[in-house]
Amino acid sequence: MTLVFETIPHPRPLDAGSRSAALENPGFGKHFTDHMVTIRWNSEAGWHDARVEARRPFEIDPAASVLHYAQEIFEGMKAYRGADGRILLFRPEENARRFNLSAERMAMPQLPEDIFLEAVKRLVDVDRDWVPGNGGSLYLRPFMFSDEAFLGVRPASSYVFCVIASPAGAYFRNGDDAIRLWVTPDYTRAAPGGTGAAKCGGNYAGSLLAQRQAIARECDQVLFLDAVEGRWVEELGGMNIFFVFDDGRLITPPLRGTILPGITRDSIMTIARERGLTVSEAPVSFDQWQADAASGSLTEAFACGTAAVIAGIGSVLSPGGQFAVGDGKTGPVTTALRDELTALQRGDRPDRHGWVQACS
Ligand code: PLP
Ligand code: COI
């Protein structure tokens, strides 16, 4: 399918001084680039009206179904400035593919993968001065929502696809320090048959009360256990999880429809196997995690995702008490995997997997 993108450059982009100040210490999700890409879909015309234009508020009908029934999905990916000046995307076709899996689950239209990729690349190209150097990246947020004004409960007949971008540094406030998790006894994230494997806004809305509990306990992220037995470790509010053992095993919970199939998770499994670790996708109970951490056979644990990259887990708090993982600091296996992953993402290692795409 071909779609012609109309480009209407921002008449007053942010001045270079203010942009440099924003890029200096961007944090996460606080600053936004000058442009956005939008494409519309309706049941008569299909995908149409593709634009690269100044980032601005949407005008939306108060009856737009997304505001009532949350028909919304999103992606998270990053553009990196390589040492040779090229701007690189990491496995962007996987985001395009997952976007359509999320769309299918939420009864939304499929966006051809080449159009998803073109939209992302056009935004990075027009806002290329916003890609930080020095270990930062430009976080890209493609998303789609229903905008039909209709209050009946059924899939909407019109949607907006949009991509915005935000310069990003460390996701967690303490930078590279190991994070602290809160294991919620009260709330679950996803049940079998639910939407846990889709990247839909509703999953995150449902996680916020547990995340608030985590923050109140000075924890960085909430850890969710499975909804059926309340026993098996699933994932964090916005990241997948891995466990490292002293005999060279690396374990991550299996994807069974309740966990987001992370692209970082998948990349780490490949990198870890290449480094000689024995990687498996296997259930880990919370009790076993505690016992193995206490015996010392489980030496490290880490969280991973596009925003967080790879973050060591130092301690875990639950209503039963707190325990440390290893010595409470980011461990050597976690650090080695993080270094390898970020080197691949930035083009500092040969791209032996075909994971990296130059933007333009
Ligand atoms: N799990 C959840 C709930 C997430 O929000 C994310 C982030 O996107 C991940 C896992 C990791 O996915 P990825 O590595 O594709 O960013
Ligand atoms: C991402 O890593 O892209 C996410 O969407 C997770 C969220 C914590 C920002």
CSV table of C-alpha atoms and ligand atoms in Angstrom, one decimal:
chain,number,residue,atom,x,y,z
A,1,MET,CA,0.0,0.0,0.0
A,2,THR,CA,1.3,3.5,-0.8
A,3,LEU,CA,0.5,6.5,1.2
A,4,VAL,CA,1.8,10.0,0.4
A,5,PHE,CA,3.0,11.9,3.5
A,6,GLU,CA,2.5,15.6,3.4
A,7,THR,CA,5.1,17.5,5.3
A,8,ILE,CA,4.3,20.9,6.9
A,9,PRO,CA,7.4,22.0,8.8
A,10,HIS,CA,6.9,23.6,12.2
A,11,PRO,CA,6.8,27.4,11.6
A,12,ARG,CA,8.5,28.1,14.9
A,13,PRO,CA,10.6,25.1,16.1
A,14,LEU,CA,12.2,25.4,19.5
A,15,ASP,CA,15.4,27.5,19.4
A,16,ALA,CA,18.7,25.7,19.4
A,17,GLY,CA,19.6,26.9,22.9
A,18,SER,CA,16.4,25.7,24.6
A,19,ARG,CA,16.7,22.4,22.7
A,20,SER,CA,20.3,21.9,23.9
A,21,ALA,CA,19.2,22.6,27.4
A,22,ALA,CA,16.5,19.9,27.1
A,23,LEU,CA,19.0,17.4,25.7
A,24,GLU,CA,21.5,18.0,28.4
A,25,ASN,CA,19.7,16.1,31.1
A,26,PRO,CA,16.4,14.9,29.5
A,27,GLY,CA,15.2,12.4,32.1
A,28,PHE,CA,12.3,10.4,30.6
A,29,GLY,CA,9.2,11.6,28.9
A,30,LYS,CA,9.3,15.3,29.9
A,31,HIS,CA,10.4,17.0,26.7
A,32,PHE,CA,9.0,16.6,23.3
A,33,THR,CA,10.3,17.3,19.8
A,34,ASP,CA,8.9,19.9,17.4
A,35,HIS,CA,6.9,17.6,15.1
A,36,MET,CA,4.5,14.6,15.1
A,37,VAL,CA,3.2,12.3,12.4
A,38,THR,CA,-0.5,11.6,12.1
A,39,ILE,CA,-2.4,9.2,9.8
A,40,ARG,CA,-6.2,8.7,9.9
A,41,TRP,CA,-8.3,5.6,9.3
A,42,ASN,CA,-12.0,5.2,8.7
A,43,SER,CA,-14.0,2.3,7.5
A,44,GLU,CA,-14.8,4.1,4.1
A,45,ALA,CA,-11.3,5.4,3.2
A,46,GLY,CA,-9.0,3.1,5.1
A,47,TRP,CA,-5.6,4.8,5.9
A,48,HIS,CA,-5.4,8.3,4.6
A,49,ASP,CA,-4.3,11.9,5.4
A,50,ALA,CA,-0.7,11.1,6.4
A,51,ARG,CA,1.1,14.2,7.7
A,52,VAL,CA,4.3,15.3,9.3
A,53,GLU,CA,3.5,18.5,11.0
A,54,ALA,CA,4.0,20.6,14.1
A,55,ARG,CA,3.3,18.8,17.4
A,56,ARG,CA,0.1,20.2,18.7
A,57,PRO,CA,-3.0,19.3,20.8
A,58,PHE,CA,-5.6,17.1,19.2
A,59,GLU,CA,-9.2,18.4,18.9
A,60,ILE,CA,-11.3,15.6,20.0
A,61,ASP,CA,-15.1,15.1,20.4
A,62,PRO,CA,-16.1,14.6,24.0
A,63,ALA,CA,-18.0,11.4,22.8
A,64,ALA,CA,-14.8,10.0,21.1
A,65,SER,CA,-14.9,6.4,22.1
A,66,VAL,CA,-11.3,6.3,23.3
A,67,LEU,CA,-12.4,8.6,26.2
A,68,HIS,CA,-15.0,6.2,27.3
A,69,TYR,CA,-13.9,2.7,26.3
A,70,ALA,CA,-10.1,3.1,26.1
A,71,GLN,CA,-9.6,1.7,22.6
A,72,GLU,CA,-5.9,2.7,22.5
A,73,ILE,CA,-2.6,1.0,21.8
A,74,PHE,CA,1.0,2.2,21.8
A,75,GLU,CA,4.6,1.2,21.1
A,76,GLY,CA,7.9,2.3,22.6
A,77,MET,CA,11.1,2.3,20.7
A,78,LYS,CA,14.3,4.4,20.5
A,79,ALA,CA,16.6,6.1,18.0
A,80,TYR,CA,20.3,6.3,18.8
A,81,ARG,CA,23.1,8.5,17.5
A,82,GLY,CA,25.9,6.2,16.5
A,83,ALA,CA,29.5,7.2,16.8
A,84,ASP,CA,29.7,7.7,13.0
A,85,GLY,CA,26.8,10.2,13.2
A,86,ARG,CA,24.2,7.9,11.7
A,87,ILE,CA,20.8,7.7,13.5
A,88,LEU,CA,19.9,4.1,14.2
A,89,LEU,CA,16.7,2.2,15.1
A,90,PHE,CA,16.8,-1.1,16.9
A,91,ARG,CA,14.6,-3.9,15.5
A,92,PRO,CA,11.9,-1.4,14.6
A,93,GLU,CA,10.1,-4.0,12.5
A,94,GLU,CA,9.4,-5.9,15.7
A,95,ASN,CA,7.6,-2.9,17.1
A,96,ALA,CA,5.6,-2.6,13.8
A,97,ARG,CA,4.6,-6.3,14.2
A,98,ARG,CA,3.7,-6.1,17.9
A,99,PHE,CA,1.6,-2.9,17.1
A,100,ASN,CA,-0.5,-5.0,14.8
A,101,LEU,CA,-0.9,-7.8,17.4
A,102,SER,CA,-2.1,-5.2,19.9
A,103,ALA,CA,-4.4,-3.7,17.3
A,104,GLU,CA,-5.9,-7.1,16.6
A,105,ARG,CA,-6.5,-7.8,20.3
A,106,MET,CA,-8.2,-4.4,20.6
A,107,ALA,CA,-10.3,-4.8,17.5
A,108,MET,CA,-8.5,-1.9,15.8
A,109,PRO,CA,-7.4,-1.7,12.1
A,110,GLN,CA,-4.0,-3.2,11.0
A,111,LEU,CA,-1.4,-0.6,10.0
A,112,PRO,CA,0.8,-2.0,7.2
A,113,GLU,CA,4.3,-2.4,8.7
A,114,ASP,CA,6.0,-0.4,6.0
A,115,ILE,CA,3.8,2.6,6.8
A,116,PHE,CA,4.5,2.3,10.5
A,117,LEU,CA,8.2,2.3,9.7
A,118,GLU,CA,8.0,5.1,7.3
A,119,ALA,CA,6.1,7.2,9.8
A,120,VAL,CA,8.7,6.6,12.5
A,121,LYS,CA,11.6,7.3,10.2
A,122,ARG,CA,10.1,10.5,8.9
A,123,LEU,CA,9.6,11.8,12.4
A,124,VAL,CA,13.2,10.9,13.3
A,125,ASP,CA,14.4,12.6,10.2
A,126,VAL,CA,12.6,15.8,10.6
A,127,ASP,CA,13.5,16.0,14.3
A,128,ARG,CA,17.0,14.6,13.9
A,129,ASP,CA,18.6,17.4,15.9
A,130,TRP,CA,16.7,16.1,18.9
A,131,VAL,CA,18.5,12.8,19.0
A,132,PRO,CA,20.8,13.1,22.0
A,133,GLY,CA,24.5,11.9,22.0
A,134,ASN,CA,26.3,10.9,25.1
A,135,GLY,CA,24.4,7.7,25.9
A,136,GLY,CA,21.0,9.3,25.5
A,137,SER,CA,18.4,8.4,22.9
A,138,LEU,CA,15.2,9.6,21.3
A,139,TYR,CA,12.2,7.7,22.6
A,140,LEU,CA,9.6,7.2,20.0
A,141,ARG,CA,6.0,6.7,20.9
A,142,PRO,CA,3.7,5.5,18.1
A,143,PHE,CA,0.1,5.1,19.2
A,144,MET,CA,-3.4,4.7,17.9
A,145,PHE,CA,-6.8,5.6,19.4
A,146,SER,CA,-10.4,5.5,18.3
A,147,ASP,CA,-11.9,8.9,17.7
A,148,GLU,CA,-15.4,8.1,16.5
A,149,ALA,CA,-18.1,10.1,18.4
A,150,PHE,CA,-20.3,7.2,19.5
A,151,LEU,CA,-21.3,5.8,22.8
A,152,GLY,CA,-22.5,2.3,21.8
A,153,VAL,CA,-20.0,-0.4,22.9
A,154,ARG,CA,-18.5,-1.8,19.7
A,155,PRO,CA,-15.2,-1.3,17.8
A,156,ALA,CA,-15.1,2.3,16.5
A,157,SER,CA,-15.2,3.1,12.8
A,158,SER,CA,-12.5,5.8,12.9
A,159,TYR,CA,-9.0,6.0,14.4
A,160,VAL,CA,-5.9,8.3,14.6
A,161,PHE,CA,-2.4,6.9,14.4
A,162,CYS,CA,0.3,9.2,15.7
A,163,VAL,CA,4.0,9.2,16.5
A,164,ILE,CA,5.6,11.6,18.9
A,165,ALA,CA,9.2,11.7,20.1
A,166,SER,CA,10.9,12.6,23.4
A,167,PRO,CA,14.6,12.8,24.2
A,168,ALA,CA,15.4,10.3,26.9
A,169,GLY,CA,18.1,9.6,29.5
A,170,ALA,CA,17.8,7.2,32.4
A,171,TYR,CA,14.2,6.0,33.1
A,172,PHE,CA,14.8,5.6,36.9
A,173,ARG,CA,15.5,8.6,39.1
A,174,ASN,CA,18.6,6.9,40.6
A,175,GLY,CA,20.2,6.3,37.2
A,176,ASP,CA,22.0,3.0,37.0
A,177,ASP,CA,21.6,2.1,40.6
A,178,ALA,CA,19.8,-1.2,41.3
A,179,ILE,CA,16.1,-0.8,41.7
A,180,ARG,CA,13.7,-1.8,44.4
A,181,LEU,CA,10.5,-3.7,43.7
A,182,TRP,CA,7.1,-3.8,45.4
A,183,VAL,CA,5.2,-7.1,45.1
A,184,THR,CA,1.6,-6.2,45.2
A,185,PRO,CA,-0.7,-8.6,47.2
A,186,ASP,CA,-3.8,-6.8,46.1
A,187,TYR,CA,-3.8,-6.3,42.4
A,188,THR,CA,-3.1,-8.3,39.2
A,189,ARG,CA,-2.1,-7.0,35.8
A,190,ALA,CA,-3.5,-9.5,33.4
A,191,ALA,CA,-5.6,-12.7,33.5
A,192,PRO,CA,-5.7,-15.5,31.0
A,193,GLY,CA,-7.8,-14.4,28.0
A,194,GLY,CA,-7.3,-10.8,28.9
A,195,THR,CA,-5.2,-8.1,27.3
A,196,GLY,CA,-1.8,-8.7,29.1
A,197,ALA,CA,0.1,-9.5,25.9
A,198,ALA,CA,-1.2,-6.3,24.1
A,199,LYS,CA,0.4,-2.9,24.6
A,200,CYS,CA,-2.8,-1.1,25.3
A,201,GLY,CA,-3.2,1.9,27.6
A,202,GLY,CA,-5.8,0.1,29.7
A,203,ASN,CA,-3.2,-2.3,31.0
A,204,TYR,CA,-1.2,0.6,32.4
A,205,ALA,CA,-4.2,2.4,33.8
A,206,GLY,CA,-5.0,-0.8,35.7
A,207,SER,CA,-1.4,-0.9,37.1
A,208,LEU,CA,-1.3,2.6,38.5
A,209,LEU,CA,-2.8,2.0,41.9
A,210,ALA,CA,-0.3,-0.7,42.5
A,211,GLN,CA,2.5,1.6,41.2
A,212,ARG,CA,1.3,4.2,43.6
A,213,GLN,CA,1.6,1.7,46.4
A,214,ALA,CA,5.2,1.0,45.2
A,215,ILE,CA,6.1,4.7,45.2
A,216,ALA,CA,4.6,5.1,48.7
A,217,ARG,CA,7.0,2.3,49.9
A,218,GLU,CA,10.0,3.9,48.1
A,219,CYS,CA,10.0,1.2,45.5
A,220,ASP,CA,10.7,1.9,41.8
A,221,GLN,CA,8.4,-0.6,40.2
A,222,VAL,CA,5.6,-2.9,41.0
A,223,LEU,CA,6.0,-6.6,40.4
A,224,PHE,CA,2.9,-8.5,39.4
A,225,LEU,CA,2.3,-12.2,40.2
A,226,ASP,CA,-0.1,-14.3,38.1
A,227,ALA,CA,-3.8,-13.7,38.5
A,228,VAL,CA,-4.8,-17.4,38.9
A,229,GLU,CA,-2.6,-18.6,41.7
A,230,GLY,CA,-1.0,-15.4,42.9
A,231,ARG,CA,2.3,-17.4,43.0
A,232,TRP,CA,4.2,-17.0,39.7
A,233,VAL,CA,6.3,-14.0,38.8
A,234,GLU,CA,5.0,-12.4,35.7
A,235,GLU,CA,6.5,-9.0,35.0
A,236,LEU,CA,6.8,-5.4,36.2
A,237,GLY,CA,4.4,-2.5,35.5
A,238,GLY,CA,6.5,-1.6,32.5
A,239,MET,CA,9.3,-4.1,32.1
A,240,ASN,CA,10.1,-7.9,31.8
A,241,ILE,CA,12.2,-9.7,34.3
A,242,PHE,CA,15.2,-12.1,34.3
A,243,PHE,CA,16.8,-14.2,37.0
A,244,VAL,CA,20.6,-15.1,37.0
A,245,PHE,CA,21.9,-18.2,38.7
A,246,ASP,CA,25.4,-19.1,39.9
A,247,ASP,CA,25.6,-22.1,37.5
A,248,GLY,CA,25.2,-19.9,34.4
A,249,ARG,CA,21.4,-20.2,34.0
A,250,LEU,CA,19.3,-17.3,33.0
A,251,ILE,CA,15.5,-17.7,33.4
A,252,THR,CA,12.6,-15.4,32.3
A,253,PRO,CA,8.9,-16.2,32.8
A,254,PRO,CA,7.3,-17.7,29.7
A,255,LEU,CA,4.9,-15.8,27.5
A,256,ARG,CA,1.5,-17.2,28.0
A,257,GLY,CA,-0.7,-14.4,26.9
A,258,THR,CA,-0.5,-12.5,30.2
A,259,ILE,CA,3.0,-11.0,29.7
A,260,LEU,CA,4.1,-8.4,27.2
A,261,PRO,CA,6.5,-10.0,24.7
A,262,GLY,CA,9.3,-7.6,25.1
A,263,ILE,CA,11.7,-6.9,22.3
A,264,THR,CA,14.5,-6.3,24.8
A,265,ARG,CA,13.6,-9.6,26.5
A,266,ASP,CA,13.9,-11.4,23.2
A,267,SER,CA,17.2,-9.7,22.3
A,268,ILE,CA,18.7,-10.5,25.7
A,269,MET,CA,17.9,-14.2,25.3
A,270,THR,CA,19.9,-14.2,22.0
A,271,ILE,CA,22.8,-12.2,23.4
A,272,ALA,CA,22.9,-14.3,26.6
A,273,ARG,CA,23.0,-17.6,24.6
A,274,GLU,CA,25.9,-16.2,22.5
A,275,ARG,CA,27.7,-15.5,25.8
A,276,GLY,CA,27.4,-19.1,26.8
A,277,LEU,CA,24.6,-18.7,29.4
A,278,THR,CA,21.8,-21.4,29.5
A,279,VAL,CA,18.7,-19.5,28.8
A,280,SER,CA,15.2,-20.8,29.5
A,281,GLU,CA,11.6,-19.5,29.6
A,282,ALA,CA,10.3,-21.1,32.7
A,283,PRO,CA,7.9,-20.3,35.5
A,284,VAL,CA,9.5,-18.9,38.7
A,285,SER,CA,7.5,-18.7,41.8
A,286,PHE,CA,7.9,-15.8,44.2
A,287,ASP,CA,8.6,-18.3,47.0
A,288,GLN,CA,11.3,-20.0,45.0
A,289,TRP,CA,12.9,-16.6,44.1
A,290,GLN,CA,13.2,-15.8,47.8
A,291,ALA,CA,14.6,-19.2,48.7
A,292,ASP,CA,17.1,-19.1,45.9
A,293,ALA,CA,18.2,-15.6,46.8
A,294,ALA,CA,18.6,-16.7,50.4
A,295,SER,CA,20.7,-19.7,49.5
A,296,GLY,CA,22.8,-17.7,47.1
A,297,SER,CA,22.1,-19.8,44.1
A,298,LEU,CA,20.2,-16.9,42.5
A,299,THR,CA,22.8,-14.2,42.3
A,300,GLU,CA,21.2,-11.5,40.2
A,301,ALA,CA,17.8,-10.3,38.8
A,302,PHE,CA,17.1,-7.6,36.4
A,303,ALA,CA,14.3,-5.7,34.7
A,304,CYS,CA,14.4,-4.9,31.0
A,305,GLY,CA,12.5,-2.9,28.4
A,306,THR,CA,13.0,-0.1,25.9
A,307,ALA,CA,12.6,2.7,28.4
A,308,ALA,CA,14.5,1.0,31.3
A,309,VAL,CA,17.1,-0.8,29.1
A,310,ILE,CA,18.5,-3.2,31.7
A,311,ALA,CA,18.2,-2.4,35.3
A,312,GLY,CA,19.5,-4.5,38.2
A,313,ILE,CA,17.0,-5.4,40.9
A,314,GLY,CA,18.6,-4.9,44.3
A,315,SER,CA,15.8,-5.6,46.7
A,316,VAL,CA,12.3,-6.8,46.8
A,317,LEU,CA,9.6,-5.8,49.2
A,318,SER,CA,6.3,-7.7,49.8
A,319,PRO,CA,3.9,-7.8,52.7
A,320,GLY,CA,6.0,-10.7,54.0
A,321,GLY,CA,9.1,-8.5,54.3
A,322,GLN,CA,12.1,-7.5,52.3
A,323,PHE,CA,14.9,-9.5,50.8
A,324,ALA,CA,18.0,-8.5,48.9
A,325,VAL,CA,19.1,-10.0,45.6
A,326,GLY,CA,22.8,-10.8,45.6
A,327,ASP,CA,24.6,-8.0,47.3
A,328,GLY,CA,21.8,-5.6,46.5
A,329,LYS,CA,23.8,-4.0,43.7
A,330,THR,CA,23.7,-4.4,39.9
A,331,GLY,CA,25.6,-7.6,39.3
A,332,PRO,CA,28.3,-8.5,36.7
A,333,VAL,CA,26.1,-10.6,34.4
A,334,THR,CA,23.5,-7.8,34.3
A,335,THR,CA,26.2,-5.2,33.6
A,336,ALA,CA,27.7,-7.3,30.8
A,337,LEU,CA,24.4,-7.9,29.1
A,338,ARG,CA,23.5,-4.2,29.4
A,339,ASP,CA,26.9,-3.2,27.9
A,340,GLU,CA,26.5,-5.6,25.1
A,341,LEU,CA,22.9,-4.6,24.3
A,342,THR,CA,23.6,-0.9,24.3
A,343,ALA,CA,26.7,-1.3,22.2
A,344,LEU,CA,24.6,-3.2,19.6
A,345,GLN,CA,21.9,-0.6,19.7
A,346,ARG,CA,24.4,2.3,19.2
A,347,GLY,CA,26.2,0.5,16.3
A,348,ASP,CA,29.4,0.1,18.5
A,349,ARG,CA,29.4,-3.6,17.7
A,350,PRO,CA,29.1,-5.4,14.3
A,351,ASP,CA,25.4,-5.9,13.7
A,352,ARG,CA,25.6,-9.7,13.4
A,353,HIS,CA,21.9,-10.2,13.9
A,354,GLY,CA,20.6,-7.6,11.4
A,355,TRP,CA,18.9,-5.7,14.2
A,356,VAL,CA,20.0,-2.2,13.4
A,357,GLN,CA,18.5,0.1,10.7
A,358,ALA,CA,19.9,3.4,9.8
A,359,CYS,CA,17.2,6.0,9.7
A,360,SER,CA,18.1,8.0,6.6
B,1,PLP,N1,6.4,-5.3,29.8
B,1,PLP,C1,5.7,-4.1,29.9
B,1,PLP,C2,4.5,-4.2,30.7
B,1,PLP,C3,6.1,-3.0,29.2
B,1,PLP,O1,5.5,-1.9,29.2
B,1,PLP,C4,7.4,-3.1,28.4
B,1,PLP,C5,7.8,-1.9,27.7
B,1,PLP,O2,7.5,-1.7,26.6
B,1,PLP,C6,8.1,-4.3,28.4
B,1,PLP,C7,7.6,-5.3,29.1
B,1,PLP,C8,9.3,-4.4,27.6
B,1,PLP,O3,9.1,-4.4,26.2
B,1,PLP,P1,10.2,-3.9,25.2
B,1,PLP,O4,11.4,-4.6,25.5
B,1,PLP,O5,9.6,-4.3,23.9
B,1,PLP,O6,10.2,-2.4,25.3
B,2,COI,C1,8.7,1.2,27.1
B,2,COI,O1,9.7,0.7,27.7
B,2,COI,O2,8.7,1.6,25.9
B,2,COI,C2,7.4,1.3,27.8
B,2,COI,O3,6.4,1.5,27.2
B,2,COI,C3,7.4,1.1,29.3
B,2,COI,C4,7.0,2.3,30.1
B,2,COI,C5,7.6,2.1,31.5
B,2,COI,C6,7.5,3.6,29.5
